[in-house]
């Protein structure tokens, strides 16, 4: 039998209850402990790491970490499901295309795309995601409903992104406060334009252009023209867009 002490050390703005407790593990068995994690109302919305230290009668054991997302339900951040950006010093931390390649945090910053920063593309102003490199930073489109706060008279809704393994498109549904909906084809170009063999698709605007991307299994960054694209859909200015 074992009695393992677990202690959580949440960052500022995050609380864990209890802060510590005992995991009682029977011989050849399993034990659990439950932490309730909460965020203060003014905690910035992004991903956080809550370290959990473990010890057995004073002997230190390998530690654990909990990844916690602070986000409003229905927000774009709550839909983030893919780690697409890695640091040049930790290229294994992200896998945008499921083949081990990712955007470079440093190359994006050089193109003006910094966490929480403002970008203008296609006549629309965007806020680039805040999550640190290696955390989910984009949503793979899969029918999610994302809430939108649009001012009266809004005429355009913009999207930043790209596709992998070739250009891709699907149906996007715009929902209005009066219950009506409008559906459009939304398409995004391949993030390397298929290795430079294809033109920009669907009338996309090139929002960022970089000379390399990162590679999980490479000893250095992979030279390839890499892009972020912008696409617009029309909004009925006589209605209020809600999602």
Coordinates of N, CA and C in Angstrom, one line a residue:
X1 N 0.8 -1.2 0.0 CA 0.0 0.0 0.0 C 0.9 1.2 0.0
X2 N 0.3 2.3 -0.6 CA 1.0 3.6 -0.6 C 0.1 4.7 -0.3
X3 N 0.6 5.8 0.3 CA -0.1 7.0 0.5 C 0.7 8.1 -0.1
X4 N 0.3 8.6 -1.2 CA 1.1 9.6 -2.0 C 0.5 11.0 -1.7
X5 N 1.3 11.9 -1.3 CA 0.8 13.3 -1.1 C 0.9 14.1 -2.5
X6 N -0.2 14.7 -2.8 CA -0.3 15.5 -4.1 C -0.6 16.9 -3.7
X7 N 0.2 17.9 -4.2 CA 0.0 19.3 -3.9 C 0.0 20.1 -5.2
X8 N -1.1 20.9 -5.4 CA -1.2 21.7 -6.6 C -0.7 23.1 -6.4
X9 N 0.0 23.7 -7.4 CA 0.5 25.1 -7.3 C 0.0 25.9 -8.4
X10 N -1.3 26.3 -8.4 CA -1.9 27.1 -9.5 C -1.2 28.4 -9.6
X11 N -1.2 29.0 -10.8 CA -0.6 30.3 -11.1 C -1.6 31.4 -10.6
X12 N -1.2 32.6 -10.6 CA -2.1 33.7 -10.2 C -3.4 33.7 -11.0
X13 N -4.5 34.0 -10.4 CA -5.8 34.0 -11.1 C -6.5 32.7 -11.1
X14 N -5.8 31.6 -10.7 CA -6.4 30.2 -10.7 C -6.3 29.7 -9.3
X15 N -7.3 29.0 -8.9 CA -7.3 28.4 -7.5 C -7.6 26.9 -7.7
X16 N -7.1 26.1 -6.8 CA -7.3 24.7 -6.8 C -7.7 24.3 -5.4
X17 N -8.8 23.5 -5.3 CA -9.4 23.0 -4.0 C -9.5 21.5 -4.0
X18 N -8.9 20.8 -3.1 CA -7.9 21.3 -2.1 C -6.6 21.6 -2.7
X19 N -5.7 22.3 -2.0 CA -4.4 22.6 -2.5 C -3.5 21.4 -2.5
X20 N -3.9 20.5 -1.5 CA -3.1 19.2 -1.4 C -4.0 18.2 -0.8
X21 N -3.6 16.9 -1.0 CA -4.4 15.8 -0.5 C -3.6 14.5 -0.6
X22 N -4.2 13.4 -0.2 CA -3.5 12.1 -0.2 C -4.2 11.2 -1.2
X23 N -3.3 10.6 -2.0 CA -3.8 9.5 -2.9 C -3.5 8.2 -2.3
X24 N -4.5 7.5 -1.8 CA -4.3 6.2 -1.2 C -4.4 5.1 -2.2
X25 N -3.3 4.4 -2.4 CA -3.1 3.4 -3.4 C -3.0 2.0 -2.8
X26 N -4.0 1.1 -3.0 CA -3.8 -0.2 -2.5 C -2.7 -1.0 -3.3
X27 N -2.2 -2.0 -2.7 CA -1.2 -2.8 -3.4 C -1.7 -3.3 -4.7
X28 N -0.9 -3.2 -5.8 CA -1.3 -3.6 -7.1 C -2.6 -2.9 -7.6
X29 N -2.9 -1.7 -7.1 CA -4.1 -1.1 -7.4 C -3.9 0.3 -7.9
X30 N -5.0 1.1 -7.9 CA -5.0 2.5 -8.4 C -5.6 3.4 -7.3
X31 N -5.2 4.6 -7.3 CA -5.8 5.6 -6.4 C -6.0 6.9 -7.2
X32 N -6.9 7.7 -6.7 CA -7.2 9.0 -7.4 C -7.4 10.1 -6.3
X33 N -7.2 11.3 -6.8 CA -7.6 12.5 -6.1 C -8.2 13.5 -7.0
X34 N -9.2 14.3 -6.6 CA -9.9 15.2 -7.4 C -9.6 16.6 -7.0
X35 N -9.1 17.5 -7.9 CA -9.0 18.9 -7.6 C -10.0 19.7 -8.4
X36 N -10.7 20.6 -7.7 CA -11.6 21.5 -8.3 C -10.8 22.8 -8.6
X37 N -10.8 23.1 -9.9 CA -10.0 24.3 -10.4 C -10.9 25.4 -10.8
X38 N -10.7 26.6 -10.4 CA -11.6 27.7 -10.7 C -10.7 28.9 -11.1
X39 N -11.3 29.8 -11.9 CA -10.6 31.0 -12.4 C -11.3 32.2 -11.8
X40 N -10.6 33.2 -11.4 CA -11.2 34.5 -11.0 C -11.8 35.2 -12.2
X41 N -12.8 36.1 -11.9 CA -13.5 36.7 -13.0 C -12.6 37.5 -13.9
X42 N -11.5 38.1 -13.4 CA -10.6 38.9 -14.2 C -9.4 38.2 -14.7
X43 N -9.4 36.8 -14.6 CA -8.3 36.1 -15.1 C -8.3 36.1 -16.7
X44 N -7.2 36.5 -17.3 CA -7.2 36.5 -18.8 C -7.5 35.2 -19.4
X45 N -8.3 35.2 -20.4 CA -8.7 33.9 -21.0 C -7.6 33.3 -21.9
X46 N -7.0 32.2 -21.5 CA -6.0 31.5 -22.3 C -5.8 30.1 -21.5
X47 N -4.7 29.4 -22.0 CA -4.4 28.2 -21.3 C -3.4 28.4 -20.2
X48 N -3.5 27.6 -19.1 CA -2.6 27.7 -18.0 C -2.1 26.3 -17.6
X49 N -1.0 26.3 -17.0 CA -0.4 25.0 -16.5 C -0.5 25.1 -14.9
X50 N -1.1 24.0 -14.3 CA -1.1 23.9 -12.9 C -0.2 22.7 -12.5
X51 N 1.0 23.0 -12.0 CA 1.9 22.0 -11.6 C 1.4 21.2 -10.3
X52 N 1.6 19.9 -10.3 CA 1.2 19.1 -9.2 C 2.4 18.2 -8.7
X53 N 2.9 18.5 -7.5 CA 4.0 17.8 -7.0 C 3.5 16.5 -6.3
X54 N 4.3 15.5 -6.3 CA 3.9 14.2 -5.7 C 5.1 13.7 -4.8
X55 N 4.7 13.2 -3.6 CA 5.8 12.7 -2.7 C 5.2 11.5 -1.9
X56 N 6.1 10.6 -1.5 CA 5.7 9.4 -0.8 C 6.5 9.3 0.5
X57 N 5.9 9.7 1.6 CA 6.6 9.7 2.9 C 7.9 10.6 2.8
X58 N 7.8 11.7 2.1 CA 8.9 12.7 2.0 C 9.8 12.4 0.8
X59 N 9.6 11.3 0.2 CA 10.4 11.1 -1.0 C 9.8 11.7 -2.2
X60 N 10.5 12.5 -2.9 CA 9.9 13.2 -4.1 C 9.7 12.3 -5.2
X61 N 8.5 12.4 -5.9 CA 8.2 11.5 -7.0 C 8.1 12.4 -8.3
X62 N 8.2 11.9 -9.5 CA 8.0 12.7 -10.7 C 6.7 13.5 -10.6
X63 N 6.8 14.8 -11.0 CA 5.6 15.7 -10.9 C 4.7 15.5 -12.1
X64 N 3.5 16.1 -12.0 CA 2.5 16.1 -13.0 C 2.1 17.5 -13.3
X65 N 1.4 17.7 -14.4 CA 0.9 19.1 -14.7 C -0.5 19.0 -15.3
X66 N -1.3 19.9 -14.9 CA -2.7 19.9 -15.4 C -2.7 21.1 -16.4
X67 N -3.3 20.9 -17.6 CA -3.5 22.0 -18.5 C -4.9 22.5 -18.3
X68 N -5.1 23.8 -18.0 CA -6.4 24.4 -17.7 C -6.7 25.5 -18.7
X69 N -7.9 25.4 -19.3 CA -8.3 26.5 -20.2 C -9.3 27.4 -19.6
X70 N -9.0 28.7 -19.5 CA -10.0 29.6 -19.1 C -10.6 30.3 -20.3
X71 N -11.9 30.1 -20.5 CA -12.6 30.6 -21.7 C -14.0 30.6 -21.5
X72 N -14.7 31.6 -22.1 CA -16.2 31.7 -22.1 C -16.8 30.6 -22.9
X73 N -17.8 29.9 -22.5 CA -18.5 28.9 -23.3 C -18.9 29.5 -24.6
X74 N -18.7 28.8 -25.7 CA -19.1 29.3 -27.0 C -18.1 30.3 -27.7
X75 N -17.0 30.6 -27.0 CA -16.0 31.5 -27.6 C -15.1 30.7 -28.5
X76 N -14.5 31.5 -29.4 CA -13.5 30.8 -30.3 C -12.4 30.1 -29.6
X77 N -12.0 30.7 -28.5 CA -10.9 30.1 -27.7 C -11.4 28.7 -27.2
X78 N -12.6 28.6 -26.8 CA -13.1 27.3 -26.2 C -13.2 26.2 -27.3
X79 N -13.1 26.6 -28.6 CA -13.2 25.7 -29.7 C -11.8 25.3 -30.2
X80 N -10.7 25.9 -29.6 CA -9.4 25.6 -30.0 C -9.1 24.1 -29.8
X81 N -8.6 23.4 -30.8 CA -8.4 21.9 -30.7 C -7.1 21.4 -31.3
X82 N -6.2 22.4 -31.8 CA -5.0 22.0 -32.5 C -3.9 22.8 -32.0
X83 N -2.7 22.2 -31.8 CA -1.5 22.9 -31.5 C -0.7 23.2 -32.8
X84 N -0.8 24.4 -33.3 CA -0.3 24.7 -34.6 C 1.0 25.5 -34.6
X85 N 1.4 26.1 -33.5 CA 2.5 27.0 -33.4 C 3.5 26.5 -32.4
X86 N 4.8 26.4 -32.8 CA 5.9 25.9 -31.9 C 7.0 27.0 -31.9
X87 N 7.7 27.0 -30.8 CA 8.9 27.9 -30.8 C 10.0 27.2 -31.5
X88 N 10.9 28.0 -32.1 CA 12.1 27.5 -32.8 C 13.0 26.7 -31.9
X89 N 12.9 26.9 -30.6 CA 13.7 26.2 -29.6 C 13.0 24.9 -29.1
X90 N 11.8 24.7 -29.5 CA 11.0 23.4 -29.1 C 10.1 23.1 -30.2
X91 N 10.6 22.6 -31.3 CA 9.8 22.4 -32.5 C 8.9 21.2 -32.4
X92 N 9.1 20.3 -31.4 CA 8.3 19.1 -31.2 C 7.0 19.5 -30.5
X93 N 6.8 20.7 -30.0 CA 5.7 21.1 -29.2 C 4.4 21.2 -29.9
X94 N 4.4 21.2 -31.3 CA 3.2 21.5 -32.0 C 3.2 20.6 -33.3
X95 N 2.0 20.4 -33.8 CA 1.8 19.5 -35.0 C 0.6 20.0 -35.8
X96 N 0.8 21.0 -36.6 CA -0.4 21.7 -37.3 C -1.0 20.7 -38.3
X97 N -0.2 20.0 -39.0 CA -0.8 19.3 -40.2 C -0.9 17.8 -40.0
X98 N -0.7 17.3 -38.7 CA -0.7 15.9 -38.4 C 0.4 15.1 -39.1
X99 N 1.4 15.8 -39.7 CA 2.6 15.2 -40.3 C 3.8 15.7 -39.6
X100 N 3.7 16.4 -38.4 CA 4.8 16.8 -37.6 C 5.3 18.2 -37.9
X101 N 4.6 19.0 -38.8 CA 5.0 20.3 -39.1 C 4.1 21.4 -38.4
X102 N 4.7 22.5 -38.1 CA 3.9 23.6 -37.5 C 4.5 24.9 -37.9
X103 N 3.7 26.0 -37.6 CA 4.1 27.3 -37.7 C 5.2 27.7 -36.7
X104 N 6.1 28.5 -37.1 CA 7.1 29.0 -36.2 C 6.6 30.3 -35.5
X105 N 6.7 30.2 -34.1 CA 6.3 31.4 -33.4 C 7.2 32.6 -33.7
X106 N 8.5 32.4 -33.9 CA 9.3 33.5 -34.2 C 9.1 34.0 -35.6
X107 N 8.9 33.2 -36.6 CA 8.6 33.6 -38.0 C 7.3 34.4 -38.0
X108 N 6.3 33.9 -37.3 CA 5.0 34.7 -37.2 C 5.2 36.0 -36.6
X109 N 6.0 36.1 -35.5 CA 6.2 37.4 -34.8 C 6.9 38.4 -35.8
X110 N 7.8 37.9 -36.6 CA 8.5 38.7 -37.6 C 7.6 39.2 -38.6
X111 N 6.5 38.5 -38.9 CA 5.5 38.9 -39.8 C 4.4 39.8 -39.2
X112 N 4.6 40.1 -37.9 CA 3.6 40.9 -37.2 C 2.5 40.2 -36.4
X113 N 2.6 38.9 -36.3 CA 1.6 38.1 -35.6 C 2.2 37.7 -34.2
X114 N 1.8 38.4 -33.2 CA 2.3 38.2 -31.9 C 1.1 37.9 -31.0
X115 N 1.3 37.0 -29.9 CA 0.1 36.7 -29.0 C -0.6 37.9 -28.5
X116 N -1.9 37.9 -28.7 CA -2.7 39.0 -28.3 C -2.6 40.3 -29.1
X117 N -1.8 40.3 -30.1 CA -1.6 41.4 -31.0 C -2.7 41.6 -32.0
X118 N -2.8 42.8 -32.6 CA -3.8 43.1 -33.6 C -3.2 43.0 -35.0
X119 N -4.0 42.4 -35.8 CA -3.6 42.2 -37.2 C -4.7 42.7 -38.1
X120 N -4.4 43.4 -39.2 CA -5.4 43.8 -40.2 C -5.2 43.0 -41.5
X121 N -6.2 42.4 -42.0 CA -6.1 41.6 -43.3 C -7.5 41.6 -43.9
X122 N -7.5 41.8 -45.2 CA -8.8 41.8 -45.9 C -9.8 42.8 -45.5
X123 N -9.3 43.9 -44.9 CA -10.2 44.9 -44.4 C -10.8 44.6 -43.1
X124 N -10.3 43.6 -42.4 CA -10.9 43.2 -41.1 C -9.8 43.2 -40.0
X125 N -10.1 43.7 -38.8 CA -9.1 43.7 -37.7 C -9.3 42.4 -36.9
X126 N -8.2 41.8 -36.6 CA -8.2 40.5 -35.8 C -7.3 40.7 -34.6
X127 N -7.6 39.8 -33.6 CA -6.7 39.7 -32.4 C -6.1 38.3 -32.5
X128 N -4.7 38.2 -32.7 CA -4.1 36.9 -32.8 C -4.1 36.2 -31.5
X129 N -4.3 34.8 -31.5 CA -4.5 34.0 -30.3 C -3.4 34.3 -29.3
X130 N -3.7 34.2 -28.0 CA -2.8 34.5 -26.9 C -2.0 33.2 -26.5
X131 N -2.6 32.0 -26.6 CA -1.9 30.8 -26.0 C -0.4 30.7 -26.4
X132 N 0.4 30.3 -25.4 CA 1.8 30.2 -25.6 C 2.1 29.0 -26.6
X133 N 3.2 29.1 -27.2 CA 3.5 28.0 -28.2 C 3.4 26.6 -27.6
X134 N 2.8 25.7 -28.3 CA 2.7 24.3 -27.8 C 1.3 24.1 -27.2
X135 N 0.5 25.1 -27.0 CA -0.9 25.0 -26.5 C -1.8 25.1 -27.7
X136 N -3.1 24.5 -27.6 CA -4.0 24.7 -28.7 C -4.2 26.2 -29.0
X137 N -4.1 26.5 -30.3 CA -4.1 27.9 -30.7 C -5.0 28.1 -32.0
X138 N -5.7 27.1 -32.4 CA -6.6 27.2 -33.6 C -7.6 26.1 -33.5
X139 N -8.7 26.4 -34.2 CA -9.9 25.4 -34.2 C -9.9 24.7 -35.5
X140 N -9.9 23.4 -35.5 CA -10.1 22.6 -36.7 C -11.7 22.6 -37.0
X141 N -12.1 23.2 -38.1 CA -13.5 23.3 -38.3 C -14.2 22.0 -38.3
X142 N -15.2 21.8 -37.4 CA -15.9 20.6 -37.2 C -17.4 20.8 -36.8
X143 N -18.0 21.9 -37.3 CA -19.4 22.1 -37.0 C -19.6 22.9 -35.7
X144 N -18.5 23.4 -35.1 CA -18.7 24.2 -33.9 C -19.5 25.4 -34.1
X145 N -20.2 25.8 -33.0 CA -20.9 27.1 -33.0 C -20.1 28.1 -32.2
X146 N -19.7 29.2 -32.8 CA -18.8 30.2 -32.1 C -19.6 31.5 -32.0
X147 N -19.8 32.0 -30.8 CA -20.5 33.2 -30.5 C -19.7 34.4 -31.1
X148 N -20.4 35.4 -31.7 CA -19.8 36.6 -32.3 C -20.5 37.8 -31.7
X149 N -19.7 38.8 -31.3 CA -20.2 40.1 -30.9 C -20.1 41.1 -32.0
X150 N -21.1 41.3 -32.8 CA -21.0 42.1 -33.9 C -21.9 43.4 -33.7
X151 N -21.3 44.5 -34.1 CA -22.0 45.8 -34.0 C -23.1 45.9 -35.0
X152 N -24.1 46.6 -34.8 CA -25.1 46.9 -35.8 C -24.5 47.5 -37.0
X153 N -25.0 47.0 -38.2 CA -24.4 47.5 -39.4 C -23.2 46.8 -39.9
X154 N -22.7 45.8 -39.2 CA -21.6 45.0 -39.6 C -21.9 44.4 -41.0
X155 N -20.9 44.5 -41.9 CA -21.1 44.0 -43.3 C -20.2 42.8 -43.7
X156 N -19.2 42.6 -42.8 CA -18.3 41.5 -43.2 C -17.8 40.7 -41.9
X157 N -17.7 39.4 -42.0 CA -17.1 38.6 -41.0 C -15.9 38.0 -41.6
X158 N -14.7 38.1 -40.9 CA -13.5 37.6 -41.5 C -12.9 36.4 -40.8
X159 N -12.1 35.6 -41.5 CA -11.6 34.4 -40.9 C -10.1 34.3 -41.2
X160 N -9.2 34.1 -40.2 CA -7.8 33.8 -40.4 C -7.6 32.3 -40.3
X161 N -6.8 31.8 -41.3 CA -6.4 30.4 -41.1 C -5.8 29.8 -42.4
X162 N -5.8 28.5 -42.5 CA -5.3 27.9 -43.7 C -5.7 26.4 -43.6
X163 N -5.5 25.7 -44.7 CA -5.8 24.3 -44.7 C -4.5 23.5 -44.8
X164 N -4.5 22.2 -44.7 CA -3.4 21.3 -44.9 C -3.8 20.2 -45.9
X165 N -2.8 19.7 -46.6 CA -3.0 18.6 -47.6 C -3.8 19.1 -48.7
X166 N -3.6 20.4 -49.1 CA -4.4 21.0 -50.2 C -5.4 21.9 -49.7
X167 N -5.9 22.8 -50.6 CA -7.0 23.7 -50.3 C -8.3 23.0 -49.8
X168 N -9.0 23.6 -48.9 CA -10.2 23.0 -48.4 C -11.3 24.0 -48.2
X169 N -12.6 23.5 -48.4 CA -13.7 24.4 -48.2 C -14.9 23.6 -47.5
X170 N -15.8 24.3 -46.9 CA -17.0 23.7 -46.3 C -18.0 24.8 -46.2
X171 N -19.2 24.4 -45.7 CA -20.3 25.3 -45.5 C -20.2 26.0 -44.1
X172 N -20.2 27.3 -44.2 CA -20.3 28.1 -43.0 C -21.7 28.7 -42.8
X173 N -22.2 28.6 -41.6 CA -23.6 29.2 -41.3 C -23.5 30.4 -40.5
X174 N -24.0 31.5 -40.9 CA -24.1 32.7 -40.2 C -25.5 32.8 -39.5
X175 N -25.5 33.0 -38.2 CA -26.8 33.0 -37.5 C -27.0 34.4 -37.0
X176 N -28.3 34.9 -37.1 CA -28.6 36.3 -36.7 C -29.6 36.3 -35.5
X177 N -29.6 37.4 -34.8 CA -30.4 37.5 -33.6 C -31.9 37.3 -33.8
X178 N -32.4 37.4 -35.0 CA -33.8 37.2 -35.3 C -34.1 35.7 -35.6
X179 N -33.1 34.9 -35.5 CA -33.3 33.4 -35.7 C -33.0 33.0 -37.2
X180 N -32.8 34.0 -38.1 CA -32.6 33.6 -39.5 C -31.1 33.2 -39.6
X181 N -30.8 32.5 -40.7 CA -29.5 32.1 -41.0 C -29.1 32.3 -42.5
X182 N -27.8 32.4 -42.8 CA -27.3 32.4 -44.2 C -26.2 31.5 -44.2
X183 N -26.1 30.7 -45.4 CA -25.0 29.7 -45.5 C -24.2 30.1 -46.7
X184 N -22.9 29.9 -46.6 CA -21.9 30.2 -47.6 C -20.8 29.2 -47.7
X185 N -20.2 29.0 -48.8 CA -19.0 28.2 -48.9 C -17.9 29.1 -48.3
X186 N -17.1 28.5 -47.4 CA -15.9 29.1 -46.9 C -14.7 28.2 -47.2
X187 N -13.7 28.8 -47.9 CA -12.6 28.1 -48.3 C -11.3 28.7 -47.9
X188 N -10.3 27.9 -47.6 CA -9.0 28.4 -47.2 C -7.9 27.6 -48.0
X189 N -6.9 28.4 -48.4 CA -5.8 27.8 -49.2 C -4.8 26.9 -48.3
X190 N -4.1 26.1 -49.0 CA -3.1 25.2 -48.3 C -2.0 26.1 -47.7
X191 N -1.5 25.8 -46.5 CA -0.6 26.7 -45.8 C 0.8 26.8 -46.5
X192 N 1.1 25.9 -47.4 CA 2.3 26.1 -48.2 C 2.0 26.2 -49.7
X193 N 0.8 26.4 -50.0 CA 0.3 26.3 -51.4 C 0.8 25.1 -52.1
X194 N 0.7 24.0 -51.4 CA 1.1 22.7 -51.9 C 2.6 22.7 -52.3
X195 N 3.4 23.2 -51.4 CA 4.8 23.3 -51.7 C 5.1 24.3 -52.8
X196 N 4.3 25.3 -53.0 CA 4.5 26.3 -54.0 C 4.0 25.9 -55.3
X197 N 3.3 24.8 -55.4 CA 2.9 24.4 -56.8 C 1.5 24.9 -57.2
X198 N 0.8 25.5 -56.2 CA -0.6 26.0 -56.5 C -0.7 27.5 -56.2
X199 N -1.6 28.2 -56.9 CA -1.9 29.6 -56.5 C -2.8 29.7 -55.3
X200 N -3.0 30.9 -54.8 CA -3.9 31.1 -53.7 C -5.3 30.7 -54.1
X201 N -6.1 30.0 -53.3 CA -7.4 29.5 -53.7 C -8.5 30.4 -53.1
X202 N -9.7 30.3 -53.7 CA -10.9 30.9 -53.1 C -10.9 32.4 -53.0
X203 N -10.0 33.1 -53.7 CA -9.9 34.5 -53.5 C -9.4 35.0 -52.2
X204 N -8.7 34.1 -51.4 CA -8.1 34.4 -50.1 C -7.1 35.6 -50.3
X205 N -7.0 36.4 -49.2 CA -6.0 37.3 -49.0 C -4.8 36.7 -48.3
X206 N -3.6 36.9 -48.7 CA -2.4 36.5 -47.9 C -2.1 37.4 -46.8
X207 N -2.4 36.9 -45.5 CA -2.3 37.8 -44.4 C -0.8 37.7 -43.8
X208 N -0.1 36.6 -43.9 CA 1.3 36.5 -43.5 C 2.0 35.6 -44.4
X209 N 3.3 35.9 -44.6 CA 4.1 35.1 -45.5 C 5.5 34.9 -44.8
X210 N 5.9 33.6 -44.7 CA 7.1 33.3 -44.0 C 8.0 32.4 -44.8
X211 N 9.2 32.3 -44.5 CA 10.2 31.5 -45.4 C 10.4 30.1 -44.9
X212 N 9.9 29.8 -43.7 CA 10.1 28.4 -43.1 C 9.0 28.0 -42.2
X213 N 9.0 26.7 -41.9 CA 8.1 26.2 -40.8 C 8.9 25.3 -40.0
X214 N 8.3 24.9 -38.8 CA 9.1 24.0 -37.9 C 8.7 22.5 -38.1
X215 N 9.6 21.6 -37.7 CA 9.4 20.2 -38.0 C 9.8 19.4 -36.7
X216 N 8.9 18.5 -36.3 CA 9.1 17.8 -35.0 C 10.3 16.9 -35.1
X217 N 10.6 16.3 -36.2 CA 11.7 15.3 -36.3 C 12.9 15.9 -37.0
X218 N 13.0 17.2 -37.2 CA 14.1 17.8 -37.9 C 15.1 18.4 -36.9
X219 N 16.3 18.5 -37.2 CA 17.3 19.1 -36.4 C 17.3 20.7 -36.5
X220 N 16.7 21.2 -37.5 CA 16.5 22.6 -37.7 C 15.2 22.9 -38.4
X221 N 14.8 24.1 -38.5 CA 13.6 24.5 -39.2 C 13.6 24.1 -40.7
X222 N 12.4 23.9 -41.2 CA 12.3 23.4 -42.6 C 12.0 24.5 -43.6
X223 N 12.9 24.8 -44.5 CA 12.7 25.9 -45.4 C 11.6 25.6 -46.4
X224 N 10.5 26.4 -46.3 CA 9.4 26.3 -47.2 C 8.5 27.6 -47.0
X225 N 8.1 28.1 -48.1 CA 7.2 29.3 -48.0 C 5.9 28.9 -47.3
X226 N 5.6 29.6 -46.3 CA 4.4 29.2 -45.4 C 3.6 30.4 -45.2
X227 N 2.3 30.2 -45.1 CA 1.4 31.4 -45.2 C 0.2 31.2 -44.1
X228 N -0.3 32.4 -43.8 CA -1.6 32.5 -43.1 C -2.5 33.3 -44.1
X229 N -3.8 32.8 -44.2 CA -4.7 33.4 -45.2 C -5.9 34.0 -44.5
X230 N -6.6 34.9 -45.2 CA -7.8 35.6 -44.7 C -8.9 35.4 -45.7
X231 N -10.1 35.1 -45.2 CA -11.3 35.0 -46.1 C -12.4 35.8 -45.5
X232 N -13.3 36.4 -46.3 CA -14.4 37.1 -45.8 C -15.7 36.5 -46.3
X233 N -16.7 36.7 -45.5 CA -18.1 36.4 -45.8 C -19.0 37.6 -45.6
X234 N -20.0 37.8 -46.4 CA -20.9 39.0 -46.3 C -21.9 38.8 -45.1
X235 N -22.1 39.9 -44.4 CA -23.1 39.9 -43.3 C -24.2 40.9 -43.7
X236 N -25.4 40.5 -43.4 CA -26.5 41.4 -43.7 C -26.5 42.6 -42.7
X237 N -26.2 43.8 -43.2 CA -26.0 44.9 -42.3 C -27.3 45.3 -41.6
X238 N -28.5 44.8 -42.0 CA -29.7 45.2 -41.4 C -30.1 44.2 -40.2
X239 N -29.2 43.2 -40.0 CA -29.4 42.3 -38.9 C -28.2 42.2 -38.0
X240 N -28.4 41.6 -36.8 CA -27.3 41.5 -35.8 C -26.7 40.0 -35.9
X241 N -25.5 39.9 -36.3 CA -24.8 38.6 -36.3 C -24.5 38.1 -34.9
X242 N -24.9 36.9 -34.6 CA -24.6 36.4 -33.2 C -23.7 35.2 -33.2
X243 N -23.6 34.4 -34.3 CA -22.7 33.3 -34.3 C -22.3 32.9 -35.7

